[in-house]
XYZ file of C-alpha atoms in Angstrom:
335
model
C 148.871 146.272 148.875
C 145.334 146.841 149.240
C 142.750 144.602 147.057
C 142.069 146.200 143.975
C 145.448 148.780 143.816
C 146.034 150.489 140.559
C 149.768 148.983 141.081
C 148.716 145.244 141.117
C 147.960 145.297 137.059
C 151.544 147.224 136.231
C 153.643 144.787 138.591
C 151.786 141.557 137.237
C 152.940 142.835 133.592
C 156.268 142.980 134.929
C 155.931 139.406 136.598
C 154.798 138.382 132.956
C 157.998 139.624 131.461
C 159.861 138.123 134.268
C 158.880 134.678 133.517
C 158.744 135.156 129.605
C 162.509 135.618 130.163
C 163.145 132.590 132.502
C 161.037 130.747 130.355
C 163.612 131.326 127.079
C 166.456 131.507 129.253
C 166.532 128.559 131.070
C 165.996 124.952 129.784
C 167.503 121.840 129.034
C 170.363 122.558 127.325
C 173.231 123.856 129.079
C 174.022 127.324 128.004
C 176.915 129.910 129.377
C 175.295 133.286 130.092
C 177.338 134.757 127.816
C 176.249 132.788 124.946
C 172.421 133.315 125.816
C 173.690 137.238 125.652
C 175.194 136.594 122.533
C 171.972 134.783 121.166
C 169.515 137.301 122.495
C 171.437 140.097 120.689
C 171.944 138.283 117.521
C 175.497 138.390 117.618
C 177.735 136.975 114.829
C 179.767 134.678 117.755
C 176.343 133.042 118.803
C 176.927 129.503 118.325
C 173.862 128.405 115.416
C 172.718 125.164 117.119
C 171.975 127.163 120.046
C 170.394 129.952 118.682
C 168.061 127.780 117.369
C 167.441 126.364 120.576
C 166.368 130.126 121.739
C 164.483 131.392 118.542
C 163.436 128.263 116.970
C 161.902 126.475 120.062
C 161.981 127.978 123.509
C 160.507 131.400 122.117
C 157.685 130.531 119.808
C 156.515 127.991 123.047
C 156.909 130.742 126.114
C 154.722 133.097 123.493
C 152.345 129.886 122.647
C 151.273 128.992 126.009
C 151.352 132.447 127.342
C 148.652 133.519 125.003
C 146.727 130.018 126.026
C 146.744 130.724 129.671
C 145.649 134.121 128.897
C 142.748 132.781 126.976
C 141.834 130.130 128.623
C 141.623 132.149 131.617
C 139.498 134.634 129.477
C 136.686 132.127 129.000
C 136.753 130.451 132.444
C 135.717 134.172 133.316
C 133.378 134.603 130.665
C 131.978 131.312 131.057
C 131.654 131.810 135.433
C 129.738 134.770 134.873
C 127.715 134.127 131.841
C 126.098 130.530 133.780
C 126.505 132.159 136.964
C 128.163 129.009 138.455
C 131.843 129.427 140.275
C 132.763 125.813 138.513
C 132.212 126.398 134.837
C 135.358 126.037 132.874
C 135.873 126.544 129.331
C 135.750 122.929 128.595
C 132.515 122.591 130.017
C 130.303 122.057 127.412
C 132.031 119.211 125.860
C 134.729 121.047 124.116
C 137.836 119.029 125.726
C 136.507 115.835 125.186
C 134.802 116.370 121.766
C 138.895 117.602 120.816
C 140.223 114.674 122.905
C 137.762 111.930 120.724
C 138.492 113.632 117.262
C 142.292 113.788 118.027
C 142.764 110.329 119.607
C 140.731 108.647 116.976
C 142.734 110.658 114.192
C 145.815 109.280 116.153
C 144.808 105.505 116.292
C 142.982 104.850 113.248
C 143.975 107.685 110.679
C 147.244 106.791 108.592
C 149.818 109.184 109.678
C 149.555 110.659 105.948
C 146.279 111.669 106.318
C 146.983 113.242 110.170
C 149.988 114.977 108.729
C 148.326 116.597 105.975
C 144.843 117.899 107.721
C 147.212 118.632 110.593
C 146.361 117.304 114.090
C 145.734 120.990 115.613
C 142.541 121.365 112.894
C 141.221 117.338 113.684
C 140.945 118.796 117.213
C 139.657 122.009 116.740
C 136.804 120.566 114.203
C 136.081 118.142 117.111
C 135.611 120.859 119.629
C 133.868 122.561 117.525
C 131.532 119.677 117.093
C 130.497 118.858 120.761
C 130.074 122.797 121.099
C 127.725 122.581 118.609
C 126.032 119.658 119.709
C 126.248 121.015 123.359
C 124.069 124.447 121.758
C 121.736 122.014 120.026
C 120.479 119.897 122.838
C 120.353 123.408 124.838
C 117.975 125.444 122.743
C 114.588 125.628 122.911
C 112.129 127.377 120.211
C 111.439 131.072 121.558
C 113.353 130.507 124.590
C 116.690 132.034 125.851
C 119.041 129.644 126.611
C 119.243 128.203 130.074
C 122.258 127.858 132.105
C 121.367 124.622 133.758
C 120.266 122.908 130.809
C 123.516 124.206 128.889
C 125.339 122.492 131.430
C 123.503 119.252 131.815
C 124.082 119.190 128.312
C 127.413 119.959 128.119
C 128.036 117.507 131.103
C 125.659 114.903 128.681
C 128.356 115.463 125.703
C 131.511 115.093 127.616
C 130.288 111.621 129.040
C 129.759 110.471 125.258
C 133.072 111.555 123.510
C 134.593 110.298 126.791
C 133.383 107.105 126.192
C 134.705 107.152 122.591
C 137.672 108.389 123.728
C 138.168 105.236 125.709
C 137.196 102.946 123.055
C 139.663 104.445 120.837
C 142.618 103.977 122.988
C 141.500 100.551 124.464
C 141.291 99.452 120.674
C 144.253 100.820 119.341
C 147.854 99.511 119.511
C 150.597 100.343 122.281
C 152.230 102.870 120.614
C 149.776 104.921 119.011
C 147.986 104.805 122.354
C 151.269 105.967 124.179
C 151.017 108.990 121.345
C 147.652 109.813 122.236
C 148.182 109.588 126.103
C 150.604 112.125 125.923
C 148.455 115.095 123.795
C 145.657 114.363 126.247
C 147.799 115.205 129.143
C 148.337 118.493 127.458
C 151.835 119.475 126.004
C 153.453 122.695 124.496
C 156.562 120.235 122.950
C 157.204 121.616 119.191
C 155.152 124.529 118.943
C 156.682 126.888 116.420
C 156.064 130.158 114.819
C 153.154 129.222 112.019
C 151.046 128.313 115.156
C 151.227 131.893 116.680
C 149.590 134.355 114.400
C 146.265 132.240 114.719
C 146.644 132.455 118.387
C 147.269 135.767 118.559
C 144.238 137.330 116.224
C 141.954 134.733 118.138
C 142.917 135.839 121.316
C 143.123 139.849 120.210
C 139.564 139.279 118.816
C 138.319 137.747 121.675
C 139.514 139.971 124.062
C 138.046 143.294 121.976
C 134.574 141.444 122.199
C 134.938 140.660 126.097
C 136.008 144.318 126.799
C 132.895 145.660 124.567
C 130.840 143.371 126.539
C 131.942 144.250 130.449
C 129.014 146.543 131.670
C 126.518 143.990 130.508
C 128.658 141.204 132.217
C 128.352 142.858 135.488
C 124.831 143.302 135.239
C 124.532 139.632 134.678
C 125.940 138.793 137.901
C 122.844 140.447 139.025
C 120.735 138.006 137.817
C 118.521 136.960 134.395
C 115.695 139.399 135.445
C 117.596 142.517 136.960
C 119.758 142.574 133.427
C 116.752 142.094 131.047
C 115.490 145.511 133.462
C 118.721 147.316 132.715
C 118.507 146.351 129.020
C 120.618 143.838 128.598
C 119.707 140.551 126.384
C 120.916 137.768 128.219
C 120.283 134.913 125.844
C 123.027 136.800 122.925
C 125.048 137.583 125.741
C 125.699 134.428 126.504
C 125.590 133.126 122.844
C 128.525 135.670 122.265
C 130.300 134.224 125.656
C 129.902 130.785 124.039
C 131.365 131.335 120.488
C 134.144 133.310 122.380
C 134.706 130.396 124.343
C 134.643 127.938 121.624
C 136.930 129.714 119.782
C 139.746 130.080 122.216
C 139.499 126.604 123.823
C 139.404 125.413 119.834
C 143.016 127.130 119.267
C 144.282 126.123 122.796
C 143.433 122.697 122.637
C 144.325 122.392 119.092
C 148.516 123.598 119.665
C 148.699 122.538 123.430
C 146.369 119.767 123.694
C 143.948 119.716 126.871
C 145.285 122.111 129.305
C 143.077 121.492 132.437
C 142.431 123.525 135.672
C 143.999 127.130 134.271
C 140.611 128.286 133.218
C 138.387 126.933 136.371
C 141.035 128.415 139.434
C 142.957 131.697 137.907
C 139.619 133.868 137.326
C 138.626 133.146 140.771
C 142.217 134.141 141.720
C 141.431 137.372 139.610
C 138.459 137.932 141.767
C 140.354 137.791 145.222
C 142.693 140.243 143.984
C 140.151 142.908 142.389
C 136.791 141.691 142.893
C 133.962 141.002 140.268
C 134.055 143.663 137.903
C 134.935 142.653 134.754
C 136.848 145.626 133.000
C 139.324 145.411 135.935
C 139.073 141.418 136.270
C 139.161 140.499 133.214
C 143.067 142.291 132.276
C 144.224 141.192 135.839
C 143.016 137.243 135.199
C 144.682 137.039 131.538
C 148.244 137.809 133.232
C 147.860 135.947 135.871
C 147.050 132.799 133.494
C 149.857 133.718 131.403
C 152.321 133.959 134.488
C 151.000 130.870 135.811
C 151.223 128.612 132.346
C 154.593 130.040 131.180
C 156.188 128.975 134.645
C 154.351 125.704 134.884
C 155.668 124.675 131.284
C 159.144 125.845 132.702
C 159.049 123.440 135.376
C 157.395 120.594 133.113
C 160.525 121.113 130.958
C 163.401 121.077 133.839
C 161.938 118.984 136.674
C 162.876 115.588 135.294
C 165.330 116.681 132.374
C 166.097 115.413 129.967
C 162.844 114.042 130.222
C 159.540 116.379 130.136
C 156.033 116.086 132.006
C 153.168 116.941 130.438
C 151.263 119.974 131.247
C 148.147 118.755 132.563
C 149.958 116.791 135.314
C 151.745 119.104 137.437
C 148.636 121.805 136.903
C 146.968 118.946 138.339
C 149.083 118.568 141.362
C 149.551 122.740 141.345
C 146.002 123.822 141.035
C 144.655 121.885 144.099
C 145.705 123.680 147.232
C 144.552 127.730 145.901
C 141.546 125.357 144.284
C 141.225 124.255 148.596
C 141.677 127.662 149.455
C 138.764 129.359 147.426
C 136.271 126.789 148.273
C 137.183 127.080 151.768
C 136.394 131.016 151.363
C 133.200 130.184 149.031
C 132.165 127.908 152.267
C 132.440 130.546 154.718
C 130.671 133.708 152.359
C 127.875 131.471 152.434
């Protein structure tokens, strides 16, 4: 199939669907095929406990971090193109690590009344959305566009100092609120339910609308800050608009998932091998291919060591390096 082929988009939908159903079907639990018939059709004989199982846990999840691959993926493209630099991810400018500070400190030194009733998901969102703003502060200058070095020296600037509270926090706190913590920062989907999804679904519907509005002055970008100002495109609210988009999808991702690493840095470069730069085709193309990849990499978290489950960000980790090889070997010989 030729790069770029109208049938690449169609059969990655179907790939999608593929692994939405292996991700519901299969699991921990041992279930007859008959009975996961029975389940999916809502049949009277479907045994309760394991519908549950199906409707009350494996679907809401598959849907969850489907939508979060798709997203994150959505920024790392928005945020590659809008700084013009192949290694911007979506937690660049602090967001990860100003969620990661706000969440772990909530963990350790909150009582679990208080985390319970603010809800653990909004602690880390308000932190993200604190080192984003932060991040936006230290970039702007009076009557000045913003800069894409200096948003990511200061992005780089605020990671390093919720880091370091980060560590503070779990050297600090006691063995098993630390063991609590360790595990959300390593990213998990575990307990996701239905009240979680509508929020990820408008954010992600929203976001997308905005980034489709947006492509024609995205690909004029890639041109450069003074070949898009000719065409007539504003840069600087360009890239304020690929910031808050950002922000708001890492916010919800982070927030229900915890910190899901690497999806939003390698799959829109993946996007790009398979139908180049232009972002009304790339951007559709990347989203699936996040969602493919996240859905099957939770699957495997959840069976490769059952009954027990590995968080997220560790087998991305050990996943994501050889395509991340790959592209930097072809980035190597372009130049």
């Amino acid at each position: 199939m030729s790069r770029g082929s109208p049938l690449l988009l169609p059969l990655s939908v179907v790939a999608l669907f593929l692994a939405m159903a292996a991700g519901i079907l299969w699991g921990t639990a041992e279930i007859s095929w008959s009975e996961r018939l029975a389940i999916l059709m809502r049949s009277e004989d479907a045994p309760r406990g394991l519908s549950l199982i199906i409707w009350q846990w494996r679907v809401p999840r598959v849907l969850a971090v489907g939508m979060i691959g798709a997203g994150l993926t959505l920024a790392g493209v928005l945020m590659q193109t809008a700084l013009r630099n192949p290694m911007a991810d979506p937690y660049l400018m602090g967001l990860s690590s100003g969620a990661s500070a706000a969440a772990v400190g909530a963990i350790i030194w909150f009582p679990a009344s208080v985390t319970t009733t603010l809800g653990l998901p909004l602690i880390a969102f308000l932190g993200a959305a604190s080192a984003f703003l932060l991040t936006i502060g230290l970039s702007t200058r009076r009557g000045r566009s913003l800069d894409p070095l200096v948003v990511i020296l200061a992005g780089v600037a605020v990671s390093l100092m919720f880091q370091a509270l980060t560590a503070f926090f779990l050297y600090v706190g006691d063995p098993h609120a630390t063991r609590n913590a360790m595990g959300w920062l390593m990213g998990t989907a575990a307990g996701t339910d239905w009240q979680e999804l509508p929020l990820l679904f408008a954010v992600l519907l929203v976001s997308l609308a905005l980034a489709l509005f947006t492509t024609s002055k995205l690909d004029a970008t890639l041109l450069g800050d003074e070949r898009a100002l000719s065409l007539g495109v504003h840069v600087g609210r360009m890239r304020v608009l690929v910031f808050l988009i950002t922000v708001a999808l890492t916010g919800v991702a982070v927030a229900v998932a915890g910190i899901v690493g690497f999806i939003g840095l390698i799959l829109p470069h993946m996007g790009r091998l398979l139908v180049g730069a232009r972002h009304r085709v790339l951007i559709p193309q990347a989203m699936v291919l996040g969602a493919v990849t996240l859905i099957l990499v939770d699957l495997a978290c959840r069976v490769v060591l059952a009954p027990e489950e590995l968080p997220l960000g560790v087998l991305l980790a050990l996943l994501a390096a050889p395509p991340f090889i790959y592209i930097l070997r072809g980035m190597s010989r372009v130049r």
